[in-house]
Amino acid sequence: RKRFLETLLLRKRRRRDLTGAGQVGFSKKVLKWRLMGEGYSSQLSIDEQRYVFKLAFRMWSEVCPVEFEEDLTSPLFEIDVRLGFGTGRHLGCAQSFDGAGREFAHAWFLGDIHFDDDEHFTAPSGGNGISLLKVAVHEIGHVLGLPHIYRGGSIMQPSYVPQDSAFEIDWMDRKAIQQLYGGCKGRFNTVFDWVRKERTPYGELVIRFNTYFIRDSWYWLYENRSNRTRYGDPIALQVGWHGIPSDGVDAYVHVWDWRTDAAYFFKGTQYWRYDSENDQVYTQDSEGQRYPRLISEGFPGIPSPINTAFYNRRDSRIYFFKDLHVYSFDVRTNKKVNGFPMRITDVFPAVVPGDHPIGNLDVAYFSYTHNSIFFLKGSHFWKVVSSQDRRQNPSLPYNGVLPRKDIDSHWFDICNVHMSTLKM
Amino acid sequence: ERIFHIRDHSDVLIPASHQAELIIDKGSAQQFLLKYGFMRPGSWEESQSDTALVPAAASTAPFDMTPLIQEGDSGSRAGKESASKDPAENPTFISALRDFQEVSGLRVTGVLDDATKAAMNKPRCGVPDKALDSNVTATANATDTRLNQTLFISTTAAGATRGLDSTHSRDGPTGSLGPER
């Protein structure tokens, strides 16, 4: 009891320490925030205010490895960020607000945020006035450690820039916050390019694909052109992929040749066929097969559960990975290829000795963007030597595995958000 | 439109006392430059040798208060007195004004013209634009209670500034932000 105060201080101090990137900032991965009861705005409903702050915190979570959770019950000293509205002298703050106009908010690094309730704040869908969401995102940037940045397009510009359309945290701001907290890392369950046929307004049939990353029960659409995930992702799996297991899958395989166009999701001992036209799993496909089906029935000779799998269009085979081995399945003969299973290190040899995922892969992904196969495991990926690589360097082994790199140095900003904000 | 319930909107009209003072002259411009870090408190006093206190804006700003700054309000009073000497001639004021004009994308004239006043009167965040000088860092080890949080933060903000925008950089924190008292 005698050292109580000391433990109190110690606990708080541990919260403010070095970030994963070795900078001074929050060392905690999940921060608690609360809109203070005595600091509600008189202009918006309480739910609106809480929703705007929830969204603002989520927007930062989408671009850096820090999650935010609204906490209405813990003791106050456990709350990392306290928000409140006030006018003039407010909330015991040392800096008074100046009334309507000029200063509309201020924030403390690793601490609180105050908003000047004399300003005309509006909710995201509101008309004129100062967007509370935009100001909140700006002030949270300060709380996390960002200073003012005089750059057009930065959310950290000191003066308010009216926004004619929805705003997002741009590339440079993302890099700025990741300089403080590092990039987003984590394992993926599967990564795939979803190919589908669409008709243009002129009725032309075109084939499009999008890249998806799945981690547990949520997924991101990755915009290769913009080198980032889609704004607003991640989304809950069952929201976007109807009928597949909502807690995640092991693999996705798209068998696509001149005869077959079938997409499958694998999980445990079962697999589902996905109807890309109607965006849901088949309960029964055109050949009368009912789903889910046992993997052993649909792919005789292939064990389950599997780690991952991909379809190789070059030889019309599906490669299933489990533990240290790889199984090859010929979809034309619907049989396991003789000679398999083989060791992954034998079928896909390391180009640099010792630099190889060995086994227990998270993902084997064929990317149409890069026209290459990638093996993902933990926070690293290994690219498999492509035909283009071999044209440039014939000495590379066929299906060789190139040295590993960080996933987040290739696919950017695939960041978790707190579960409580997943369904926003 | 703000929601009103009385026909003449009197329930949502902001009383004059709640309107922020506009920046219309050099004195208020000087306060602005001081508050947001374009002028350093010390440099401003040096040119006003007979005042020993820092102006309120600096001392009450939640981000750059140092334990050596005593009473915030007296500073603002000092600020008004100093206004009687025309800041326009003050080279520090002019260079700070040029600095502000440059980062705001205005024509750099060093003169408090209308465009500069308009930029200063825009709605903005109350956090300073520039970190103040590094001896604030030395105070980083103040005790870490919530009341003193501003001390800790301003230092770090200075550190954060440094890593991200070289035009605002000052020399780095002198290390050891650890738990020393």
Coordinates of C-alpha atoms in Angstrom, one line a residue:
Chain A
R1 CA 0.0 0.0 0.0
K2 CA 2.9 2.3 0.8
R3 CA 4.2 2.2 -2.7
F4 CA 0.8 2.6 -4.3
L5 CA 1.6 5.9 -5.9
E6 CA 4.8 4.6 -7.3
T7 CA 2.9 1.8 -9.1
L8 CA 0.4 4.3 -10.3
L9 CA 3.1 6.4 -11.9
L10 CA 5.0 3.4 -13.2
R11 CA 1.9 2.0 -15.0
K12 CA 1.3 5.3 -16.7
R13 CA 4.9 5.8 -17.6
R14 CA 5.0 2.4 -19.3
R15 CA 2.1 3.5 -21.5
R16 CA 4.2 6.3 -22.9
D17 CA 7.4 4.7 -24.0
L18 CA 9.0 3.9 -27.3
T19 CA 6.8 2.8 -30.2
G20 CA 7.5 -0.3 -32.3
A21 CA 9.5 2.0 -34.6
G22 CA 11.7 3.2 -31.7
Q23 CA 10.1 6.7 -31.6
V24 CA 8.6 8.3 -28.5
G25 CA 4.9 7.7 -28.5
F26 CA 2.3 5.3 -27.3
S27 CA 3.8 1.9 -26.7
K28 CA 0.5 0.3 -26.2
K29 CA -1.2 -1.3 -29.2
V30 CA -4.8 -0.7 -28.0
L31 CA -5.6 2.8 -26.6
K32 CA -8.8 3.7 -24.8
W33 CA -10.6 6.9 -25.5
R34 CA -13.7 8.5 -24.0
L35 CA -15.8 11.6 -24.7
M36 CA -16.1 13.1 -21.3
G37 CA -19.6 13.5 -19.9
E38 CA -18.9 17.1 -18.8
G39 CA -17.6 17.9 -22.3
Y40 CA -20.5 17.1 -24.6
S41 CA -21.1 19.5 -27.5
S42 CA -24.3 21.4 -27.5
Q43 CA -24.6 21.2 -31.2
L44 CA -24.7 17.6 -32.1
S45 CA -26.4 14.6 -30.5
I46 CA -24.2 12.6 -28.2
D47 CA -24.5 9.6 -30.5
E48 CA -23.3 11.7 -33.4
Q49 CA -20.4 13.0 -31.5
R50 CA -19.3 9.5 -30.4
Y51 CA -19.8 8.1 -33.9
V52 CA -17.6 10.8 -35.4
F53 CA -14.8 10.2 -32.9
K54 CA -15.1 6.5 -33.3
L55 CA -14.8 6.9 -37.1
A56 CA -11.9 9.4 -36.6
F57 CA -9.9 6.9 -34.4
R58 CA -10.7 4.1 -36.8
M59 CA -9.3 6.1 -39.7
W60 CA -5.9 6.3 -37.9
S61 CA -6.1 2.6 -37.1
E62 CA -6.5 1.8 -40.8
V63 CA -3.1 3.3 -41.5
C64 CA -1.0 2.5 -38.5
P65 CA -0.6 -0.4 -36.0
V66 CA -2.5 1.3 -33.2
E67 CA -6.1 0.4 -32.3
F68 CA -8.6 2.5 -30.4
E69 CA -11.4 1.4 -28.2
E70 CA -14.1 3.6 -26.7
D71 CA -14.2 2.9 -23.0
L72 CA -17.1 4.3 -21.0
T73 CA -16.5 2.4 -17.8
S74 CA -12.9 2.1 -16.7
P75 CA -11.5 4.4 -14.1
L76 CA -10.5 7.7 -15.6
F77 CA -6.7 7.2 -15.1
E78 CA -6.9 4.2 -17.4
I79 CA -8.2 6.3 -20.3
D80 CA -5.4 7.3 -22.7
V81 CA -7.3 9.9 -24.7
R82 CA -10.0 12.1 -23.2
L83 CA -12.1 14.3 -25.5
G84 CA -14.3 17.1 -24.6
F85 CA -16.0 20.3 -25.9
G86 CA -15.8 23.6 -24.1
T87 CA -15.9 27.4 -24.6
G88 CA -13.5 30.0 -23.3
R89 CA -12.0 28.6 -20.2
H90 CA -12.8 25.0 -20.3
L91 CA -12.2 21.6 -18.7
G92 CA -9.5 22.9 -16.4
C93 CA -7.4 23.6 -19.5
A94 CA -4.5 26.1 -19.4
Q95 CA -5.4 27.5 -22.8
S96 CA -8.7 29.2 -23.2
F97 CA -10.6 29.1 -26.4
D98 CA -11.1 32.3 -28.3
G99 CA -14.8 32.0 -29.3
A100 CA -16.2 31.4 -32.7
G101 CA -13.5 31.7 -35.4
R102 CA -9.7 31.0 -35.4
E103 CA -8.8 28.4 -32.9
F104 CA -11.3 25.5 -33.1
A105 CA -9.4 22.7 -31.1
H106 CA -6.2 21.8 -29.5
A107 CA -4.6 18.5 -28.3
W108 CA -1.9 17.2 -26.1
F109 CA 0.7 14.7 -27.3
L110 CA -0.2 11.3 -25.8
G111 CA -3.1 13.0 -24.1
D112 CA -6.4 14.9 -24.4
I113 CA -8.3 16.7 -27.1
H114 CA -10.5 19.8 -26.6
F115 CA -12.9 21.3 -29.1
D116 CA -14.2 24.9 -29.0
D117 CA -17.9 24.5 -28.8
D118 CA -18.3 28.1 -30.1
E119 CA -17.3 26.8 -33.5
H120 CA -20.0 25.5 -35.8
F121 CA -19.1 21.8 -36.0
T122 CA -21.0 19.6 -38.3
A123 CA -21.3 15.8 -38.6
P124 CA -19.8 14.2 -41.7
S125 CA -23.1 14.5 -43.6
G126 CA -23.7 18.0 -42.4
G127 CA -23.7 21.1 -44.6
N128 CA -21.6 24.2 -43.9
G129 CA -19.5 24.5 -40.9
I130 CA -16.4 22.8 -39.7
S131 CA -16.3 19.1 -40.2
L132 CA -15.9 17.6 -36.7
L133 CA -14.6 14.4 -38.3
K134 CA -11.8 16.3 -40.1
V135 CA -10.8 18.2 -37.0
A136 CA -10.9 15.1 -34.9
V137 CA -8.6 13.2 -37.3
H138 CA -6.2 16.2 -37.2
E139 CA -6.1 16.4 -33.4
I140 CA -5.7 12.6 -33.0
G141 CA -2.7 13.0 -35.3
H142 CA -1.3 15.4 -32.7
V143 CA -2.1 13.0 -29.9
L144 CA -0.2 10.3 -31.8
G145 CA 2.8 12.6 -32.2
L146 CA 2.4 14.3 -35.6
P147 CA 3.2 18.0 -35.8
H148 CA 1.6 20.5 -38.2
I149 CA 2.6 19.8 -41.8
Y150 CA 2.3 22.6 -44.3
R151 CA 1.5 20.4 -47.3
G152 CA -1.5 20.6 -49.5
G153 CA -3.6 17.5 -48.9
S154 CA -2.2 16.8 -45.5
I155 CA -4.7 16.3 -42.7
M156 CA -2.1 18.0 -40.4
Q157 CA -2.3 21.4 -42.0
P158 CA -2.8 23.9 -39.2
S159 CA -5.6 25.9 -40.9
Y160 CA -8.9 24.3 -41.7
V161 CA -9.4 23.4 -45.3
P162 CA -13.1 23.0 -46.2
Q163 CA -13.7 19.6 -47.8
D164 CA -16.0 19.2 -50.7
S165 CA -16.0 15.4 -50.7
A166 CA -15.1 12.8 -48.2
F167 CA -11.5 13.1 -47.1
E168 CA -9.0 10.4 -46.3
I169 CA -5.5 10.2 -44.8
D170 CA -3.2 10.6 -47.8
W171 CA 0.0 8.7 -48.6
M172 CA 2.4 11.2 -47.1
D173 CA 0.5 11.4 -43.8
R174 CA 0.4 7.6 -43.7
K175 CA 4.2 7.5 -44.1
A176 CA 4.5 10.2 -41.4
I177 CA 2.6 8.2 -38.8
Q178 CA 4.3 5.0 -39.8
Q179 CA 7.6 6.7 -39.3
L180 CA 6.5 7.0 -35.6
Y181 CA 4.7 3.7 -35.1
G182 CA 6.0 1.5 -37.9
G183 CA 4.1 -0.3 -40.6
C184 CA 1.2 -2.8 -40.0
K185 CA 2.3 -6.4 -39.8
G186 CA 0.6 -9.6 -39.3
R187 CA -0.2 -13.0 -40.7
F188 CA -2.8 -13.6 -43.4
N189 CA -5.0 -16.6 -43.9
T190 CA -5.2 -16.1 -47.6
V191 CA -4.6 -13.7 -50.4
F192 CA -6.1 -14.0 -53.9
D193 CA -7.2 -12.2 -57.0
W194 CA -10.9 -12.5 -57.5
V195 CA -11.6 -12.6 -61.2
R196 CA -15.1 -12.0 -62.5
K197 CA -16.8 -11.1 -65.8
E198 CA -18.7 -7.8 -66.0
R199 CA -20.5 -6.0 -68.7
T200 CA -19.6 -2.4 -69.6
P201 CA -22.4 0.1 -70.0
Y202 CA -22.0 -0.7 -73.7
G203 CA -22.7 -4.4 -73.0
E204 CA -19.2 -5.5 -73.7
L205 CA -18.0 -8.4 -71.6
V206 CA -14.9 -7.6 -69.7
I207 CA -12.9 -9.5 -67.2
R208 CA -11.8 -7.8 -64.1
F209 CA -9.9 -8.8 -61.0
N210 CA -9.4 -7.4 -57.5
T211 CA -6.9 -8.5 -54.9
Y212 CA -8.1 -9.5 -51.5
F213 CA -6.3 -10.1 -48.3
I214 CA -8.1 -12.2 -45.6
R215 CA -7.1 -12.2 -42.0
D216 CA -9.3 -14.2 -39.5
S217 CA -12.8 -12.8 -39.9
W218 CA -12.1 -9.6 -41.9
Y219 CA -10.8 -8.8 -45.3
W220 CA -9.3 -5.9 -47.3
L221 CA -9.6 -5.1 -50.9
Y222 CA -6.1 -4.0 -52.0
E223 CA -5.9 -1.4 -54.7
N224 CA -2.7 -2.3 -56.5
R225 CA -2.8 0.9 -58.6
S226 CA -2.9 3.1 -55.4
N227 CA -0.6 0.9 -53.3
R228 CA -3.0 0.9 -50.5
T229 CA -6.2 -0.9 -49.2
R230 CA -9.6 0.4 -50.2
Y231 CA -10.7 3.3 -48.0
G232 CA -12.8 2.1 -45.2
D233 CA -11.4 -1.5 -45.1
P234 CA -11.1 -3.9 -43.3
I235 CA -14.7 -5.2 -43.5
A236 CA -16.2 -8.2 -41.8
L237 CA -15.9 -11.3 -44.0
Q238 CA -19.6 -12.2 -43.9
V239 CA -20.4 -8.8 -45.2
G240 CA -18.6 -9.2 -48.4
W241 CA -18.4 -13.0 -49.0
H242 CA -21.7 -14.6 -48.5
G243 CA -21.8 -18.2 -47.3
I244 CA -18.1 -18.9 -46.6
P245 CA -17.0 -19.5 -43.0
S246 CA -17.2 -16.1 -41.2
D247 CA -14.2 -16.8 -39.0
G248 CA -11.8 -17.1 -42.0
V249 CA -10.7 -19.6 -44.6
D250 CA -7.5 -21.6 -45.3
A251 CA -7.3 -21.1 -49.1
Y252 CA -8.9 -19.8 -52.2
V253 CA -8.4 -21.4 -55.6
H254 CA -9.6 -20.2 -58.9
V255 CA -9.5 -23.0 -61.5
W256 CA -9.6 -21.1 -64.8
D257 CA -9.0 -22.6 -68.2
W258 CA -10.8 -22.9 -71.5
R259 CA -13.2 -25.5 -70.0
T260 CA -13.6 -24.6 -66.4
D261 CA -14.1 -21.4 -64.5
A262 CA -14.6 -22.3 -60.8
A263 CA -13.6 -20.5 -57.6
Y264 CA -13.3 -22.5 -54.4
F265 CA -12.8 -21.6 -50.7
F266 CA -11.2 -24.2 -48.4
K267 CA -11.6 -24.4 -44.7
G268 CA -10.8 -27.4 -42.5
T269 CA -11.9 -30.6 -44.2
Q270 CA -14.4 -28.9 -46.4
Y271 CA -14.6 -26.6 -49.4
W272 CA -17.2 -24.4 -51.0
R273 CA -17.6 -23.3 -54.6
Y274 CA -18.2 -19.6 -55.0
D275 CA -20.7 -18.2 -57.5
S276 CA -18.9 -15.1 -58.7
E277 CA -21.8 -14.0 -60.7
N278 CA -24.2 -13.9 -57.8
D279 CA -21.5 -13.2 -55.2
Q280 CA -22.4 -16.1 -52.9
V281 CA -21.5 -19.7 -52.4
Y282 CA -23.3 -22.4 -54.4
T283 CA -25.5 -24.6 -52.4
Q284 CA -25.7 -26.7 -55.5
D285 CA -23.8 -26.0 -58.7
S286 CA -24.7 -26.5 -62.3
E287 CA -23.2 -30.0 -62.2
G288 CA -25.5 -30.9 -59.3
Q289 CA -22.7 -30.9 -56.7
R290 CA -23.9 -29.8 -53.3
Y291 CA -21.6 -27.6 -51.1
P292 CA -19.9 -27.6 -48.7
R293 CA -18.1 -30.8 -49.8
L294 CA -15.3 -32.8 -48.2
I295 CA -12.0 -32.0 -49.7
S296 CA -11.2 -35.7 -49.8
E297 CA -14.3 -36.2 -52.0
G298 CA -13.7 -33.4 -54.5
F299 CA -9.9 -33.8 -54.5
P300 CA -9.0 -37.4 -53.9
G301 CA -5.6 -37.9 -52.4
I302 CA -5.4 -34.5 -50.9
P303 CA -5.2 -34.3 -47.1
S304 CA -7.0 -31.8 -45.1
P305 CA -6.9 -29.3 -43.4
I306 CA -4.5 -27.7 -45.8
N307 CA -2.2 -24.6 -45.1
T308 CA -2.9 -23.0 -48.5
A309 CA -3.2 -23.7 -52.2
F310 CA -3.1 -22.0 -55.6
Y311 CA -3.9 -22.9 -59.2
N312 CA -1.1 -22.8 -61.6
R313 CA -2.4 -22.0 -65.1
R314 CA 0.8 -23.0 -66.7
D315 CA 0.2 -26.7 -66.0
S316 CA -3.5 -26.7 -65.0
R317 CA -2.7 -28.1 -61.6
I318 CA -3.7 -27.1 -58.1
Y319 CA -0.8 -27.1 -55.7
F320 CA -2.0 -27.9 -52.1
F321 CA 0.5 -27.1 -49.3
K322 CA 0.4 -28.9 -45.9
D323 CA 3.2 -28.7 -43.3
L324 CA 6.5 -29.4 -45.2
H325 CA 4.9 -30.9 -48.3
V326 CA 3.2 -29.9 -51.5
Y327 CA 0.6 -32.0 -53.3
S328 CA -0.1 -31.5 -57.0
F329 CA -3.6 -32.2 -58.3
D330 CA -4.4 -32.3 -62.1
V331 CA -7.8 -30.8 -62.6
R332 CA -8.1 -32.4 -66.1
T333 CA -7.7 -35.9 -64.9
N334 CA -9.1 -35.0 -61.4
K335 CA -6.3 -37.0 -59.9
K336 CA -3.3 -36.3 -57.6
V337 CA -0.2 -36.2 -59.8
N338 CA 2.1 -39.2 -59.3
G339 CA 5.2 -38.5 -57.3
F340 CA 3.5 -36.1 -54.9
P341 CA 3.6 -35.2 -52.1
M342 CA 7.1 -33.8 -52.4
R343 CA 9.0 -31.5 -50.0
I344 CA 8.3 -27.9 -50.7
T345 CA 12.0 -27.1 -50.6
D346 CA 12.5 -29.7 -53.5
V347 CA 9.7 -28.4 -55.7
F348 CA 10.4 -24.7 -55.0
P349 CA 14.2 -24.6 -54.2
A350 CA 15.7 -21.6 -52.5
V351 CA 17.7 -19.3 -54.8
V352 CA 19.7 -18.1 -51.8
P353 CA 20.5 -21.1 -49.6
G354 CA 18.9 -20.9 -46.3
D355 CA 16.4 -18.2 -47.3
H356 CA 13.2 -20.3 -47.6
P357 CA 9.9 -20.6 -45.8
I358 CA 10.5 -24.4 -45.5
G359 CA 6.9 -25.2 -44.7
N360 CA 3.6 -24.3 -42.9
L361 CA 3.0 -21.6 -45.4
D362 CA 0.2 -19.0 -44.6
V363 CA -0.4 -18.2 -48.2
A364 CA 0.5 -19.3 -51.7
Y365 CA -0.8 -16.6 -54.0
F366 CA -0.7 -16.1 -57.8
S367 CA -0.8 -12.4 -58.5
Y368 CA -2.1 -11.2 -61.9
T369 CA -0.6 -7.8 -61.1
H370 CA 2.9 -9.2 -60.8
N371 CA 2.3 -12.3 -62.9
S372 CA 4.1 -14.2 -60.2
I373 CA 3.5 -16.6 -57.3
F374 CA 4.2 -15.4 -53.8
F375 CA 4.6 -17.5 -50.6
L376 CA 3.6 -15.6 -47.5
K377 CA 4.5 -16.7 -44.0
G378 CA 4.4 -14.5 -40.9
S379 CA 5.3 -11.0 -41.9
H380 CA 7.5 -12.1 -44.8
F381 CA 6.9 -13.1 -48.4
W382 CA 9.0 -15.0 -50.9
K383 CA 8.5 -14.5 -54.7
V384 CA 8.8 -17.5 -56.9
V385 CA 10.9 -17.1 -60.0
S386 CA 8.7 -16.2 -62.8
S387 CA 9.2 -16.8 -66.5
Q388 CA 10.1 -13.1 -66.9
D389 CA 12.7 -13.5 -64.1
R390 CA 14.3 -16.4 -66.0
R391 CA 14.3 -14.5 -69.2
Q392 CA 16.3 -11.8 -67.5
N393 CA 18.5 -14.3 -65.6
P394 CA 18.5 -17.8 -67.1
S395 CA 20.6 -19.1 -64.2
L396 CA 17.7 -18.9 -61.9
P397 CA 16.2 -22.3 -61.0
Y398 CA 12.7 -23.2 -62.3
N399 CA 10.2 -22.4 -59.6
G400 CA 13.1 -21.0 -57.5
V401 CA 12.2 -19.0 -54.3
L402 CA 13.8 -15.6 -54.2
P403 CA 15.0 -14.1 -51.0
R404 CA 12.3 -12.9 -48.5
K405 CA 11.0 -9.4 -48.0
D406 CA 8.7 -7.8 -45.6
I407 CA 5.0 -8.1 -46.6
D408 CA 4.4 -4.5 -45.6
S409 CA 7.2 -3.2 -47.8
H410 CA 5.2 -4.6 -50.8
W411 CA 1.6 -4.4 -49.9
F412 CA 1.0 -1.2 -47.8
D413 CA -1.3 -0.2 -45.0
I414 CA -3.1 -3.5 -44.4
C415 CA -3.9 -2.6 -40.9
N416 CA -6.2 -4.0 -38.2
V417 CA -8.9 -1.9 -36.6
H418 CA -10.4 -2.6 -33.2
M419 CA -13.1 -5.2 -33.3
S420 CA -15.6 -2.6 -31.8
T421 CA -15.1 -0.5 -34.9
L422 CA -15.1 -3.3 -37.5
K423 CA -18.7 -2.9 -38.4
M424 CA -18.6 0.8 -39.1
Chain B
E1 CA -27.3 25.2 -40.8
R2 CA -27.2 25.2 -37.0
I3 CA -30.5 23.9 -35.5
F4 CA -32.6 26.8 -34.2
H5 CA -35.8 26.8 -32.3
I6 CA -36.7 30.5 -32.1
R7 CA -37.9 32.3 -35.2
D8 CA -35.2 35.0 -35.1
H9 CA -32.4 32.5 -34.6
S10 CA -31.5 34.3 -31.4
D11 CA -31.0 31.0 -29.7
V12 CA -28.1 30.1 -32.1
L13 CA -26.6 33.5 -32.7
I14 CA -23.2 33.6 -31.1
P15 CA -22.9 36.5 -28.6
A16 CA -20.2 39.0 -29.5
S17 CA -18.3 38.0 -26.4
H18 CA -17.9 34.5 -28.0
Q19 CA -16.4 35.8 -31.2
A20 CA -12.7 35.3 -31.6
E21 CA -10.8 38.6 -31.9
L22 CA -9.8 39.1 -35.4
I23 CA -6.2 39.9 -36.3
I24 CA -6.3 43.3 -37.7
D25 CA -3.1 45.0 -36.5
K26 CA 0.5 44.3 -35.9
G27 CA 0.0 43.8 -32.1
S28 CA -2.5 41.0 -32.6
A29 CA -0.4 39.6 -35.4
Q30 CA 2.5 39.5 -33.1
Q31 CA 0.5 37.6 -30.5
F32 CA -0.4 35.1 -33.2
L33 CA 3.2 34.6 -34.3
L34 CA 4.2 34.2 -30.7
K35 CA 1.4 31.8 -29.9
Y36 CA 2.1 29.5 -32.8
G37 CA 5.8 29.4 -32.5
F38 CA 7.0 31.7 -35.3
M39 CA 8.5 33.9 -32.7
R40 CA 10.3 32.7 -29.6
P41 CA 9.3 34.1 -26.3
G42 CA 12.9 35.0 -25.4
S43 CA 13.6 36.8 -28.6
W44 CA 10.5 38.9 -28.2
E45 CA 11.5 40.0 -24.7
E46 CA 15.1 40.8 -25.7
S47 CA 13.8 43.4 -28.0
Q48 CA 11.7 44.7 -25.1
S49 CA 14.5 44.8 -22.6
D50 CA 12.4 46.2 -19.8
T51 CA 10.0 43.3 -19.6
A52 CA 11.2 40.1 -17.9
L53 CA 8.0 38.1 -18.3
V54 CA 6.9 35.9 -21.1
P55 CA 3.5 36.8 -22.8
A56 CA 0.5 34.8 -21.8
A57 CA 0.0 33.1 -25.1
A58 CA 3.3 31.3 -24.7
S59 CA 2.9 30.5 -21.1
T60 CA -0.6 29.3 -21.3
A61 CA -0.2 27.3 -24.5
P62 CA -0.7 23.7 -23.5
F63 CA 2.3 22.7 -25.5
D64 CA 5.3 24.8 -24.7
M65 CA 5.0 25.9 -21.1
T66 CA 8.3 25.6 -19.2
P67 CA 8.6 25.5 -15.5
L68 CA 10.6 28.7 -15.6
I69 CA 7.5 30.5 -16.9
Q70 CA 5.7 31.9 -14.0
E71 CA 2.4 33.6 -14.5
G72 CA 0.7 33.4 -17.9
D73 CA -1.6 36.3 -17.6
S74 CA 0.9 38.9 -16.7
G75 CA 2.7 38.1 -19.8
S76 CA -0.3 39.1 -22.0
R77 CA -0.4 42.4 -20.2
A78 CA 3.2 42.7 -21.0
G79 CA 2.3 41.9 -24.6
K80 CA 0.0 44.8 -24.8
E81 CA 2.6 47.2 -23.4
S82 CA 5.1 46.0 -25.9
A83 CA 2.6 46.8 -28.6
S84 CA 3.1 50.4 -28.0
K85 CA 6.5 50.0 -29.7
D86 CA 5.7 49.4 -33.3
P87 CA 6.5 45.7 -34.0
A88 CA 6.7 46.5 -37.7
E89 CA 10.2 47.8 -37.1
N90 CA 11.1 44.7 -35.1
P91 CA 13.3 42.6 -37.3
T92 CA 12.3 39.5 -35.4
F93 CA 8.7 40.3 -36.1
I94 CA 9.4 40.8 -39.8
S95 CA 11.3 37.6 -40.1
A96 CA 8.6 35.7 -38.3
L97 CA 6.0 37.2 -40.5
R98 CA 8.0 36.2 -43.6
D99 CA 8.3 32.7 -42.2
F100 CA 4.5 32.5 -41.7
Q101 CA 3.9 33.9 -45.2
E102 CA 6.2 31.3 -46.6
V103 CA 4.7 28.3 -45.0
S104 CA 1.2 29.5 -45.7
G105 CA 2.0 29.8 -49.4
L106 CA 1.5 33.6 -49.4
R107 CA 3.7 36.1 -51.1
V108 CA 6.7 36.6 -48.8
T109 CA 6.7 40.4 -48.2
G110 CA 7.4 40.7 -44.5
V111 CA 4.5 43.2 -44.5
L112 CA 1.2 42.5 -42.7
D113 CA -1.0 42.7 -45.7
D114 CA -4.6 41.7 -46.1
A115 CA -3.8 38.2 -47.4
T116 CA -1.7 37.6 -44.4
K117 CA -4.3 38.8 -42.0
A118 CA -6.9 36.6 -43.8
A119 CA -4.6 33.6 -43.4
M120 CA -4.1 34.3 -39.7
N121 CA -7.9 34.6 -39.2
K122 CA -8.7 31.2 -40.7
P123 CA -10.1 28.6 -38.4
R124 CA -7.2 26.6 -37.2
C125 CA -5.8 24.2 -34.7
G126 CA -4.4 25.6 -31.4
V127 CA -1.3 23.5 -31.5
P128 CA 1.8 25.6 -32.4
D129 CA 3.2 25.2 -35.9
K130 CA 6.8 25.3 -34.8
A131 CA 8.5 23.6 -31.9
L132 CA 10.1 26.1 -29.6
D133 CA 13.8 26.1 -28.7
S134 CA 15.5 22.9 -27.4
N135 CA 16.0 24.0 -23.8
V136 CA 12.4 22.9 -23.5
T137 CA 13.7 19.4 -23.9
A138 CA 15.7 19.8 -20.7
T139 CA 12.4 20.0 -18.9
A140 CA 11.3 16.7 -20.3
N141 CA 12.1 14.9 -17.1
A142 CA 9.5 16.8 -15.1
T143 CA 7.3 14.6 -12.9
D144 CA 4.7 12.9 -15.0
T145 CA 1.5 13.8 -13.5
R146 CA -1.4 14.7 -15.7
L147 CA -1.1 18.4 -14.7
N148 CA 2.4 18.5 -16.0
Q149 CA 1.6 16.5 -19.0
T150 CA 2.0 19.5 -21.2
L151 CA 5.6 19.7 -20.3
F152 CA 6.3 16.2 -21.5
I153 CA 4.3 16.6 -24.6
S154 CA 5.8 19.8 -25.9
T155 CA 9.2 18.3 -25.8
T156 CA 8.1 15.3 -27.7
A157 CA 6.2 17.3 -30.1
A158 CA 9.5 19.1 -30.8
G159 CA 11.0 15.7 -31.3
A160 CA 8.2 14.7 -33.6
T161 CA 8.6 17.9 -35.6
R162 CA 12.2 17.1 -36.1
G163 CA 11.8 13.7 -37.6
L164 CA 9.2 14.8 -40.2
D165 CA 9.8 18.2 -41.6
S166 CA 13.3 19.5 -41.9
T167 CA 12.2 23.1 -42.5
H168 CA 10.9 23.2 -38.9
S169 CA 13.7 21.1 -37.4
R170 CA 15.6 22.2 -34.4
D171 CA 18.4 20.3 -32.9
G172 CA 17.2 17.0 -31.6
P173 CA 16.1 16.0 -28.2
T174 CA 19.1 15.6 -25.9
G175 CA 18.1 12.0 -25.4
S176 CA 17.1 10.4 -22.2
L177 CA 13.4 10.9 -22.0
G178 CA 13.3 8.1 -19.5
P179 CA 11.8 8.1 -16.1
E180 CA 14.4 10.3 -14.4
R181 CA 12.7 12.9 -12.1

